[in-house]
Structures are given as C-alpha cells and as structure tokens.
C-alpha cells in the first residue's frame, strides 16, 4: 500500500547508541523512512500527518530463531503430523501475523515442514499476505540420526552436502540452517558433533558462494567449535562455548543467538515432556548461564532469537519472554534492545534495510508510552505497530 505521511511528535530511540534523541518527525513514503527531522527543522510538504502523541519511537523487533509451523504445545511435532502440510501452512501464516501484531516486524524461520516457511516468505514479499518480513531457511541440513528429522534435509556425504545447499537455494530459501549437534528435545545426545569441521566447511562455502548466510544449531562444545571454525554466520543456542572459541567468534564477527528462555522453560517442564528431555535442558540451562555471561564480558556479538513455537514454549511471539531472560542473566536493558534490533539486523546481513529508524530504511516502527531503554516492560504493554509504513 503506497502512502506518504509525517509521523510527528515522537521521541526517537537511537538503539545503537542507547539513547533518546528527543522530539522528532519521521517522513514515511511508500513503506520507507524518507527522512528524520528534529523539532524546528524545515519539513517536507506532505498532506497527511500522524500524531505520535509524544510516544517513544523505536524500530520493530527482530526474532532470528522461530518455527512458524509449530504451536508451542508440549509436542508441536505431533500437532504437525496430525494436521498435515496445508494446515501447517495456515498455522504458520497465523503465527507470523500474531507476531507482527505484537511488534515483531522481522523473523527468521529456521526450520519448517516441507519448506512452507519459504512459501510464507514469498507471499509476504509479493504483498499477497500481511505479515512480518520473513527470512526463511527452509529445511534443516543434517545427517542421518540428526536433530528433528521431520524438518530436515538429510545429507551424509560431501556431494550430498553441496546438493542440499543447492536444493534449498533452488526451493527459494533465503538462508541455510544446519544442525551441528543434537538437541535437548529429542532422543539424540547434545555433546557430540553431528558433522566434522570439513563437512561444515563444505556447507558454508557453498552457501556463501550462493549469497546465503548459515545458521548452526549448536549446543555442545565440539559441535560449536567445528561450526565456528568452519565459518558459520550465527551460532544458534550456543550453550557450551570455550573462551577461545568465543574470542574467535568476536574476531570473525560470528553472532551468538542464545535462545535462553526456551531451555529454561523446558528444564521446568517435568511431567509435561519426557523426563530425559527435561534433564538435558537442565544441563543446557547451566551451560547457558555461564556462557552468556562470558560472551557478554568478551564482547561477542549477540542477537535475539527465541525458538518460538518450540515444545511447551507457548504461543507466538516469544520475544518478550526472551528479553526478560536476557535481562535476568545479566544483560542491561539497552543492550537487550540492541540485540533485538540493530544487532539482529547485522546478523541477518540486512542492516541497510532494518534495525534502526534512519532515512532509507524500512518503516517498521513501534510507538510505546515509556522509555524502553530504561524499562523493557514498555514493549510488552500498549503500543502502536507500524509495518512497512502501514499502521496496524
């Protein structure tokens, strides 16, 4: 929908600097921010205005780790199997729209049955559906006996690894997801590496050649080290990471997407999910508390991801639960907000388009009543959501 207006009387939150720039006016045209002005500056002649009522304006939230087809029940896989692919597509659309309504304007889907998240991404991009910007990774590349094979593309040999990446590209995926270790919710172990470093290098090399970033599901120490050394772009979960690997991540610009809240929830789910999965999640939670603290201290790039839709995690979106977990684990509110906006945009490779309120960027804007740099809860309360320039 093409439209042009001035969003007046807002207090602009500079998420990168962690400060409020004061009363500002945003010129929005055709879904983009055309210009940002301070009070007193000469404004462009625009017929339509919108009053921000003195609210704080910040960029829309970005969630780098979601599963749109999952429902957050104790067993999303059971739901998915019972419903079939068409209902999974419908559920994914509903979850994407529920996320957008709460201010999550960009999501990266890192695993869906039959690649339906790729179809959701395409429908949103074409303007057929109203939804957040979706960056879909398609099926998870993994070996036989890997993590969540129901969402997987099985590849065991070097040739199969190359073909898997090319298959995802041909299917329309915008990123690659690989399982470097097992998972807490599943029968496999979380310690061993599922792929060798050489295997992961094949995946990364081919994905980067085709212009796609690589996200690695990695919980255990060896699998994380293999993935980081292979050059993946983001470590998903990243529970048990050695200091020297964290230092390598910092040097390379590898982002950590920790997904803290989901494992805490699983660790507290005795009687609702299999006890073996609860125990593994307790181990992950202990690792997380230590690794997250060390990653912050070393200055590793951290970006927000939730694992929204995962077992026993509740309905989409999950960003606000994750923000609270990050704060509880020692991160300051301005840094949490940075992880959910400009840092996440950089991890996606889309910092030129989203993640902050600047001229030339997508007009994804949240208007909240209180300063979120001082009080993250301001994001959880009453807010106005503007997506691609359209007020919802």
PDB file of N, CA and C in Angstrom, residues 51-126:
ATOM      1  N   UNK A  51      -0.115  11.759  14.432  1.00  0.00           N
ATOM      2  CA  UNK A  51       0.362  12.257  15.718  1.00  0.00           C
ATOM      3  C   UNK A  51       0.863  11.096  16.572  1.00  0.00           C
ATOM      4  N   UNK A  52       2.162  11.114  16.921  1.00  0.00           N
ATOM      5  CA  UNK A  52       2.726  10.069  17.771  1.00  0.00           C
ATOM      6  C   UNK A  52       2.433  10.251  19.239  1.00  0.00           C
ATOM      7  N   UNK A  53       1.761  11.353  19.598  1.00  0.00           N
ATOM      8  CA  UNK A  53       1.297  11.601  20.967  1.00  0.00           C
ATOM      9  C   UNK A  53       2.430  11.549  21.997  1.00  0.00           C
ATOM     10  N   UNK A  54       3.618  11.970  21.574  1.00  0.00           N
ATOM     11  CA  UNK A  54       4.742  12.020  22.499  1.00  0.00           C
ATOM     12  C   UNK A  54       5.338  10.674  22.862  1.00  0.00           C
ATOM     13  N   UNK A  55       4.932   9.635  22.168  1.00  0.00           N
ATOM     14  CA  UNK A  55       5.438   8.295  22.489  1.00  0.00           C
ATOM     15  C   UNK A  55       6.884   8.117  22.017  1.00  0.00           C
ATOM     16  N   UNK A  56       7.512   7.080  22.544  1.00  0.00           N
ATOM     17  CA  UNK A  56       8.864   6.719  22.143  1.00  0.00           C
ATOM     18  C   UNK A  56       8.781   5.887  20.871  1.00  0.00           C
ATOM     19  N   UNK A  57       9.555   6.266  19.874  1.00  0.00           N
ATOM     20  CA  UNK A  57       9.577   5.545  18.595  1.00  0.00           C
ATOM     21  C   UNK A  57      10.866   4.749  18.489  1.00  0.00           C
ATOM     22  N   UNK A  58      10.737   3.470  18.231  1.00  0.00           N
ATOM     23  CA  UNK A  58      11.899   2.592  18.076  1.00  0.00           C
ATOM     24  C   UNK A  58      11.638   1.632  16.932  1.00  0.00           C
ATOM     25  N   UNK A  59      12.684   1.012  16.395  1.00  0.00           N
ATOM     26  CA  UNK A  59      12.470   0.080  15.280  1.00  0.00           C
ATOM     27  C   UNK A  59      11.740  -1.180  15.730  1.00  0.00           C
ATOM     28  N   UNK A  60      11.051  -1.809  14.791  1.00  0.00           N
ATOM     29  CA  UNK A  60      10.394  -3.065  15.081  1.00  0.00           C
ATOM     30  C   UNK A  60      11.375  -4.120  15.557  1.00  0.00           C
ATOM     31  N   UNK A  61      10.874  -5.062  16.346  1.00  0.00           N
ATOM     32  CA  UNK A  61      11.705  -6.106  16.926  1.00  0.00           C
ATOM     33  C   UNK A  61      11.995  -7.191  15.883  1.00  0.00           C
ATOM     34  N   UNK A  62      13.192  -7.755  15.973  1.00  0.00           N
ATOM     35  CA  UNK A  62      13.625  -8.827  15.067  1.00  0.00           C
ATOM     36  C   UNK A  62      13.852 -10.098  15.885  1.00  0.00           C
ATOM     37  N   UNK A  63      13.268 -11.207  15.454  1.00  0.00           N
ATOM     38  CA  UNK A  63      13.476 -12.512  16.091  1.00  0.00           C
ATOM     39  C   UNK A  63      14.181 -13.411  15.083  1.00  0.00           C
ATOM     40  N   UNK A  64      15.413 -13.790  15.402  1.00  0.00           N
ATOM     41  CA  UNK A  64      16.235 -14.551  14.468  1.00  0.00           C
ATOM     42  C   UNK A  64      16.031 -16.063  14.522  1.00  0.00           C
ATOM     43  N   UNK A  65      15.156 -16.543  15.394  1.00  0.00           N
ATOM     44  CA  UNK A  65      15.021 -18.003  15.510  1.00  0.00           C
ATOM     45  C   UNK A  65      13.574 -18.357  15.847  1.00  0.00           C
ATOM     46  N   UNK A  66      12.787 -18.634  14.817  1.00  0.00           N
ATOM     47  CA  UNK A  66      11.399 -19.051  15.027  1.00  0.00           C
ATOM     48  C   UNK A  66      11.106 -20.281  14.185  1.00  0.00           C
ATOM     49  N   UNK A  67      10.054 -20.984  14.592  1.00  0.00           N
ATOM     50  CA  UNK A  67       9.483 -22.078  13.805  1.00  0.00           C
ATOM     51  C   UNK A  67       8.000 -21.760  13.644  1.00  0.00           C
ATOM     52  N   UNK A  68       7.659 -21.118  12.524  1.00  0.00           N
ATOM     53  CA  UNK A  68       6.304 -20.620  12.340  1.00  0.00           C
ATOM     54  C   UNK A  68       5.262 -21.734  12.327  1.00  0.00           C
ATOM     55  N   UNK A  69       5.638 -22.942  11.881  1.00  0.00           N
ATOM     56  CA  UNK A  69       4.643 -24.013  11.763  1.00  0.00           C
ATOM     57  C   UNK A  69       4.359 -24.689  13.097  1.00  0.00           C
ATOM     58  N   UNK A  70       5.138 -24.401  14.129  1.00  0.00           N
ATOM     59  CA  UNK A  70       4.946 -25.038  15.426  1.00  0.00           C
ATOM     60  C   UNK A  70       4.046 -24.211  16.326  1.00  0.00           C
ATOM     61  N   UNK A  71       3.358 -24.904  17.243  1.00  0.00           N
ATOM     62  CA  UNK A  71       2.334 -24.247  18.057  1.00  0.00           C
ATOM     63  C   UNK A  71       2.723 -24.030  19.512  1.00  0.00           C
ATOM     64  N   UNK A  72       3.946 -24.402  19.914  1.00  0.00           N
ATOM     65  CA  UNK A  72       4.371 -24.179  21.289  1.00  0.00           C
ATOM     66  C   UNK A  72       3.720 -25.093  22.307  1.00  0.00           C
ATOM     67  N   UNK A  73       3.042 -26.152  21.849  1.00  0.00           N
ATOM     68  CA  UNK A  73       2.434 -27.138  22.746  1.00  0.00           C
ATOM     69  C   UNK A  73       3.514 -28.087  23.256  1.00  0.00           C
ATOM     70  N   UNK A  74       3.193 -28.987  24.219  1.00  0.00           N
ATOM     71  CA  UNK A  74       4.205 -29.944  24.671  1.00  0.00           C
ATOM     72  C   UNK A  74       4.789 -30.800  23.546  1.00  0.00           C
ATOM     73  N   UNK A  75       4.040 -30.983  22.449  1.00  0.00           N
ATOM     74  CA  UNK A  75       4.567 -31.767  21.329  1.00  0.00           C
ATOM     75  C   UNK A  75       4.136 -31.161  19.992  1.00  0.00           C
ATOM     76  N   UNK A  76       4.806 -30.094  19.541  1.00  0.00           N
ATOM     77  CA  UNK A  76       4.462 -29.488  18.245  1.00  0.00           C
ATOM     78  C   UNK A  76       4.594 -30.455  17.075  1.00  0.00           C
ATOM     79  N   UNK A  77       5.513 -31.420  17.189  1.00  0.00           N
ATOM     80  CA  UNK A  77       5.680 -32.388  16.107  1.00  0.00           C
ATOM     81  C   UNK A  77       4.439 -33.254  15.937  1.00  0.00           C
ATOM     82  N   UNK A  78       3.820 -33.615  17.062  1.00  0.00           N
ATOM     83  CA  UNK A  78       2.580 -34.397  16.985  1.00  0.00           C
ATOM     84  C   UNK A  78       1.492 -33.601  16.300  1.00  0.00           C
ATOM     85  N   UNK A  79       1.353 -32.338  16.695  1.00  0.00           N
ATOM     86  CA  UNK A  79       0.366 -31.467  16.049  1.00  0.00           C
ATOM     87  C   UNK A  79       0.624 -31.379  14.560  1.00  0.00           C
ATOM     88  N   UNK A  80       1.896 -31.196  14.195  1.00  0.00           N
ATOM     89  CA  UNK A  80       2.266 -31.040  12.797  1.00  0.00           C
ATOM     90  C   UNK A  80       1.940 -32.297  11.998  1.00  0.00           C
ATOM     91  N   UNK A  81       2.235 -33.464  12.582  1.00  0.00           N
ATOM     92  CA  UNK A  81       1.950 -34.724  11.888  1.00  0.00           C
ATOM     93  C   UNK A  81       0.447 -34.929  11.723  1.00  0.00           C
ATOM     94  N   UNK A  82      -0.314 -34.609  12.764  1.00  0.00           N
ATOM     95  CA  UNK A  82      -1.767 -34.822  12.728  1.00  0.00           C
ATOM     96  C   UNK A  82      -2.459 -33.893  11.736  1.00  0.00           C
ATOM     97  N   UNK A  83      -1.938 -32.664  11.610  1.00  0.00           N
ATOM     98  CA  UNK A  83      -2.617 -31.669  10.787  1.00  0.00           C
ATOM     99  C   UNK A  83      -2.258 -31.751   9.311  1.00  0.00           C
ATOM    100  N   UNK A  84      -1.046 -32.121   9.004  1.00  0.00           N
ATOM    101  CA  UNK A  84      -0.631 -32.146   7.609  1.00  0.00           C
ATOM    102  C   UNK A  84      -0.089 -30.812   7.146  1.00  0.00           C
ATOM    103  N   UNK A  85       0.451 -30.812   5.930  1.00  0.00           N
ATOM    104  CA  UNK A  85       1.220 -29.669   5.450  1.00  0.00           C
ATOM    105  C   UNK A  85       0.357 -28.434   5.198  1.00  0.00           C
ATOM    106  N   UNK A  86      -0.890 -28.612   4.727  1.00  0.00           N
ATOM    107  CA  UNK A  86      -1.710 -27.440   4.416  1.00  0.00           C
ATOM    108  C   UNK A  86      -2.127 -26.698   5.683  1.00  0.00           C
ATOM    109  N   UNK A  87      -2.473 -27.458   6.707  1.00  0.00           N
ATOM    110  CA  UNK A  87      -2.798 -26.805   7.971  1.00  0.00           C
ATOM    111  C   UNK A  87      -1.547 -26.207   8.612  1.00  0.00           C
ATOM    112  N   UNK A  88      -0.396 -26.847   8.388  1.00  0.00           N
ATOM    113  CA  UNK A  88       0.855 -26.272   8.886  1.00  0.00           C
ATOM    114  C   UNK A  88       1.118 -24.918   8.232  1.00  0.00           C
ATOM    115  N   UNK A  89       0.829 -24.820   6.944  1.00  0.00           N
ATOM    116  CA  UNK A  89       0.970 -23.541   6.250  1.00  0.00           C
ATOM    117  C   UNK A  89       0.045 -22.493   6.862  1.00  0.00           C
ATOM    118  N   UNK A  90      -1.199 -22.875   7.094  1.00  0.00           N
ATOM    119  CA  UNK A  90      -2.151 -21.942   7.701  1.00  0.00           C
ATOM    120  C   UNK A  90      -1.728 -21.518   9.095  1.00  0.00           C
ATOM    121  N   UNK A  91      -1.229 -22.467   9.876  1.00  0.00           N
ATOM    122  CA  UNK A  91      -0.755 -22.146  11.223  1.00  0.00           C
ATOM    123  C   UNK A  91       0.440 -21.193  11.150  1.00  0.00           C
ATOM    124  N   UNK A  92       1.329 -21.454  10.201  1.00  0.00           N
ATOM    125  CA  UNK A  92       2.490 -20.581  10.062  1.00  0.00           C
ATOM    126  C   UNK A  92       2.109 -19.157   9.725  1.00  0.00           C
ATOM    127  N   UNK A  93       1.122 -19.001   8.845  1.00  0.00           N
ATOM    128  CA  UNK A  93       0.641 -17.658   8.499  1.00  0.00           C
ATOM    129  C   UNK A  93       0.039 -16.976   9.725  1.00  0.00           C
ATOM    130  N   UNK A  94      -0.779 -17.716  10.469  1.00  0.00           N
ATOM    131  CA  UNK A  94      -1.406 -17.146  11.671  1.00  0.00           C
ATOM    132  C   UNK A  94      -0.354 -16.738  12.694  1.00  0.00           C
ATOM    133  N   UNK A  95       0.669 -17.561  12.877  1.00  0.00           N
ATOM    134  CA  UNK A  95       1.723 -17.235  13.842  1.00  0.00           C
ATOM    135  C   UNK A  95       2.535 -16.016  13.393  1.00  0.00           C
ATOM    136  N   UNK A  96       2.780 -15.913  12.101  1.00  0.00           N
ATOM    137  CA  UNK A  96       3.504 -14.749  11.584  1.00  0.00           C
ATOM    138  C   UNK A  96       2.699 -13.476  11.825  1.00  0.00           C
ATOM    139  N   UNK A  97       1.402 -13.542  11.576  1.00  0.00           N
ATOM    140  CA  UNK A  97       0.566 -12.357  11.761  1.00  0.00           C
ATOM    141  C   UNK A  97       0.387 -12.007  13.233  1.00  0.00           C
ATOM    142  N   UNK A  98       0.338 -13.010  14.109  1.00  0.00           N
ATOM    143  CA  UNK A  98       0.268 -12.747  15.550  1.00  0.00           C
ATOM    144  C   UNK A  98       1.540 -12.063  16.031  1.00  0.00           C
ATOM    145  N   UNK A  99       2.668 -12.464  15.473  1.00  0.00           N
ATOM    146  CA  UNK A  99       3.942 -11.844  15.831  1.00  0.00           C
ATOM    147  C   UNK A  99       3.979 -10.389  15.390  1.00  0.00           C
ATOM    148  N   UNK A 100       3.556 -10.142  14.173  1.00  0.00           N
ATOM    149  CA  UNK A 100       3.545  -8.774  13.669  1.00  0.00           C
ATOM    150  C   UNK A 100       2.657  -7.873  14.533  1.00  0.00           C
ATOM    151  N   UNK A 101       1.520  -8.380  14.939  1.00  0.00           N
ATOM    152  CA  UNK A 101       0.592  -7.577  15.751  1.00  0.00           C
ATOM    153  C   UNK A 101       1.215  -7.143  17.067  1.00  0.00           C
ATOM    154  N   UNK A 102       2.216  -7.897  17.542  1.00  0.00           N
ATOM    155  CA  UNK A 102       2.881  -7.570  18.800  1.00  0.00           C
ATOM    156  C   UNK A 102       4.193  -6.808  18.587  1.00  0.00           C
ATOM    157  N   UNK A 103       4.463  -6.409  17.358  1.00  0.00           N
ATOM    158  CA  UNK A 103       5.637  -5.581  17.101  1.00  0.00           C
ATOM    159  C   UNK A 103       6.864  -6.315  16.610  1.00  0.00           C
ATOM    160  N   UNK A 104       6.740  -7.610  16.297  1.00  0.00           N
ATOM    161  CA  UNK A 104       7.854  -8.368  15.726  1.00  0.00           C
ATOM    162  C   UNK A 104       7.747  -8.225  14.212  1.00  0.00           C
ATOM    163  N   UNK A 105       8.542  -7.327  13.659  1.00  0.00           N
ATOM    164  CA  UNK A 105       8.381  -6.953  12.257  1.00  0.00           C
ATOM    165  C   UNK A 105       9.277  -7.733  11.303  1.00  0.00           C
ATOM    166  N   UNK A 106      10.258  -8.473  11.849  1.00  0.00           N
ATOM    167  CA  UNK A 106      11.105  -9.348  11.040  1.00  0.00           C
ATOM    168  C   UNK A 106      11.354 -10.637  11.794  1.00  0.00           C
ATOM    169  N   UNK A 107      11.199 -11.770  11.124  1.00  0.00           N
ATOM    170  CA  UNK A 107      11.513 -13.063  11.732  1.00  0.00           C
ATOM    171  C   UNK A 107      12.371 -13.876  10.770  1.00  0.00           C
ATOM    172  N   UNK A 108      13.259 -14.675  11.339  1.00  0.00           N
ATOM    173  CA  UNK A 108      13.991 -15.663  10.539  1.00  0.00           C
ATOM    174  C   UNK A 108      13.478 -17.033  10.947  1.00  0.00           C
ATOM    175  N   UNK A 109      12.858 -17.735  10.005  1.00  0.00           N
ATOM    176  CA  UNK A 109      12.357 -19.077  10.278  1.00  0.00           C
ATOM    177  C   UNK A 109      13.463 -20.066   9.969  1.00  0.00           C
ATOM    178  N   UNK A 110      13.797 -20.916  10.956  1.00  0.00           N
ATOM    179  CA  UNK A 110      14.946 -21.809  10.813  1.00  0.00           C
ATOM    180  C   UNK A 110      14.538 -23.284  10.812  1.00  0.00           C
ATOM    181  N   UNK A 111      13.403 -23.568  10.201  1.00  0.00           N
ATOM    182  CA  UNK A 111      13.018 -24.965  10.043  1.00  0.00           C
ATOM    183  C   UNK A 111      11.521 -25.132   9.968  1.00  0.00           C
ATOM    184  N   UNK A 112      11.027 -25.646   8.813  1.00  0.00           N
ATOM    185  CA  UNK A 112       9.586 -25.852   8.652  1.00  0.00           C
ATOM    186  C   UNK A 112       9.346 -27.089   7.815  1.00  0.00           C
ATOM    187  N   UNK A 113       8.221 -27.747   8.064  1.00  0.00           N
ATOM    188  CA  UNK A 113       7.873 -28.942   7.314  1.00  0.00           C
ATOM    189  C   UNK A 113       7.643 -28.572   5.846  1.00  0.00           C
ATOM    190  N   UNK A 114       8.219 -29.360   4.959  1.00  0.00           N
ATOM    191  CA  UNK A 114       8.062 -29.162   3.506  1.00  0.00           C
ATOM    192  C   UNK A 114       8.371 -27.735   3.066  1.00  0.00           C
ATOM    193  N   UNK A 115       9.224 -27.047   3.823  1.00  0.00           N
ATOM    194  CA  UNK A 115       9.662 -25.696   3.444  1.00  0.00           C
ATOM    195  C   UNK A 115       8.528 -24.687   3.347  1.00  0.00           C
ATOM    196  N   UNK A 116       7.443 -24.876   4.102  1.00  0.00           N
ATOM    197  CA  UNK A 116       6.306 -23.965   3.933  1.00  0.00           C
ATOM    198  C   UNK A 116       6.637 -22.544   4.378  1.00  0.00           C
ATOM    199  N   UNK A 117       7.633 -22.375   5.252  1.00  0.00           N
ATOM    200  CA  UNK A 117       8.020 -21.014   5.642  1.00  0.00           C
ATOM    201  C   UNK A 117       8.567 -20.239   4.451  1.00  0.00           C
ATOM    202  N   UNK A 118       9.163 -20.947   3.500  1.00  0.00           N
ATOM    203  CA  UNK A 118       9.629 -20.292   2.278  1.00  0.00           C
ATOM    204  C   UNK A 118       8.437 -19.744   1.500  1.00  0.00           C
ATOM    205  N   UNK A 119       7.340 -20.503   1.474  1.00  0.00           N
ATOM    206  CA  UNK A 119       6.134 -20.031   0.795  1.00  0.00           C
ATOM    207  C   UNK A 119       5.523 -18.828   1.514  1.00  0.00           C
ATOM    208  N   UNK A 120       5.544 -18.860   2.859  1.00  0.00           N
ATOM    209  CA  UNK A 120       5.042 -17.715   3.614  1.00  0.00           C
ATOM    210  C   UNK A 120       5.882 -16.483   3.313  1.00  0.00           C
ATOM    211  N   UNK A 121       7.191 -16.645   3.298  1.00  0.00           N
ATOM    212  CA  UNK A 121       8.094 -15.544   2.959  1.00  0.00           C
ATOM    213  C   UNK A 121       7.750 -14.963   1.589  1.00  0.00           C
ATOM    214  N   UNK A 122       7.540 -15.833   0.615  1.00  0.00           N
ATOM    215  CA  UNK A 122       7.248 -15.390  -0.742  1.00  0.00           C
ATOM    216  C   UNK A 122       5.930 -14.644  -0.810  1.00  0.00           C
ATOM    217  N   UNK A 123       4.914 -15.146  -0.125  1.00  0.00           N
ATOM    218  CA  UNK A 123       3.596 -14.497  -0.142  1.00  0.00           C
ATOM    219  C   UNK A 123       3.649 -13.119   0.500  1.00  0.00           C
ATOM    220  N   UNK A 124       4.415 -12.991   1.580  1.00  0.00           N
ATOM    221  CA  UNK A 124       4.564 -11.679   2.226  1.00  0.00           C
ATOM    222  C   UNK A 124       5.333 -10.733   1.312  1.00  0.00           C
ATOM    223  N   UNK A 125       6.420 -11.216   0.735  1.00  0.00           N
ATOM    224  CA  UNK A 125       7.236 -10.377  -0.141  1.00  0.00           C
ATOM    225  C   UNK A 125       6.446  -9.875  -1.347  1.00  0.00           C
ATOM    226  N   UNK A 126       5.532 -10.698  -1.843  1.00  0.00           N
ATOM    227  CA  UNK A 126       4.731 -10.302  -3.016  1.00  0.00           C
ATOM    228  C   UNK A 126       3.552  -9.417  -2.654  1.00  0.00           C
TER     229      UNK A 126
END
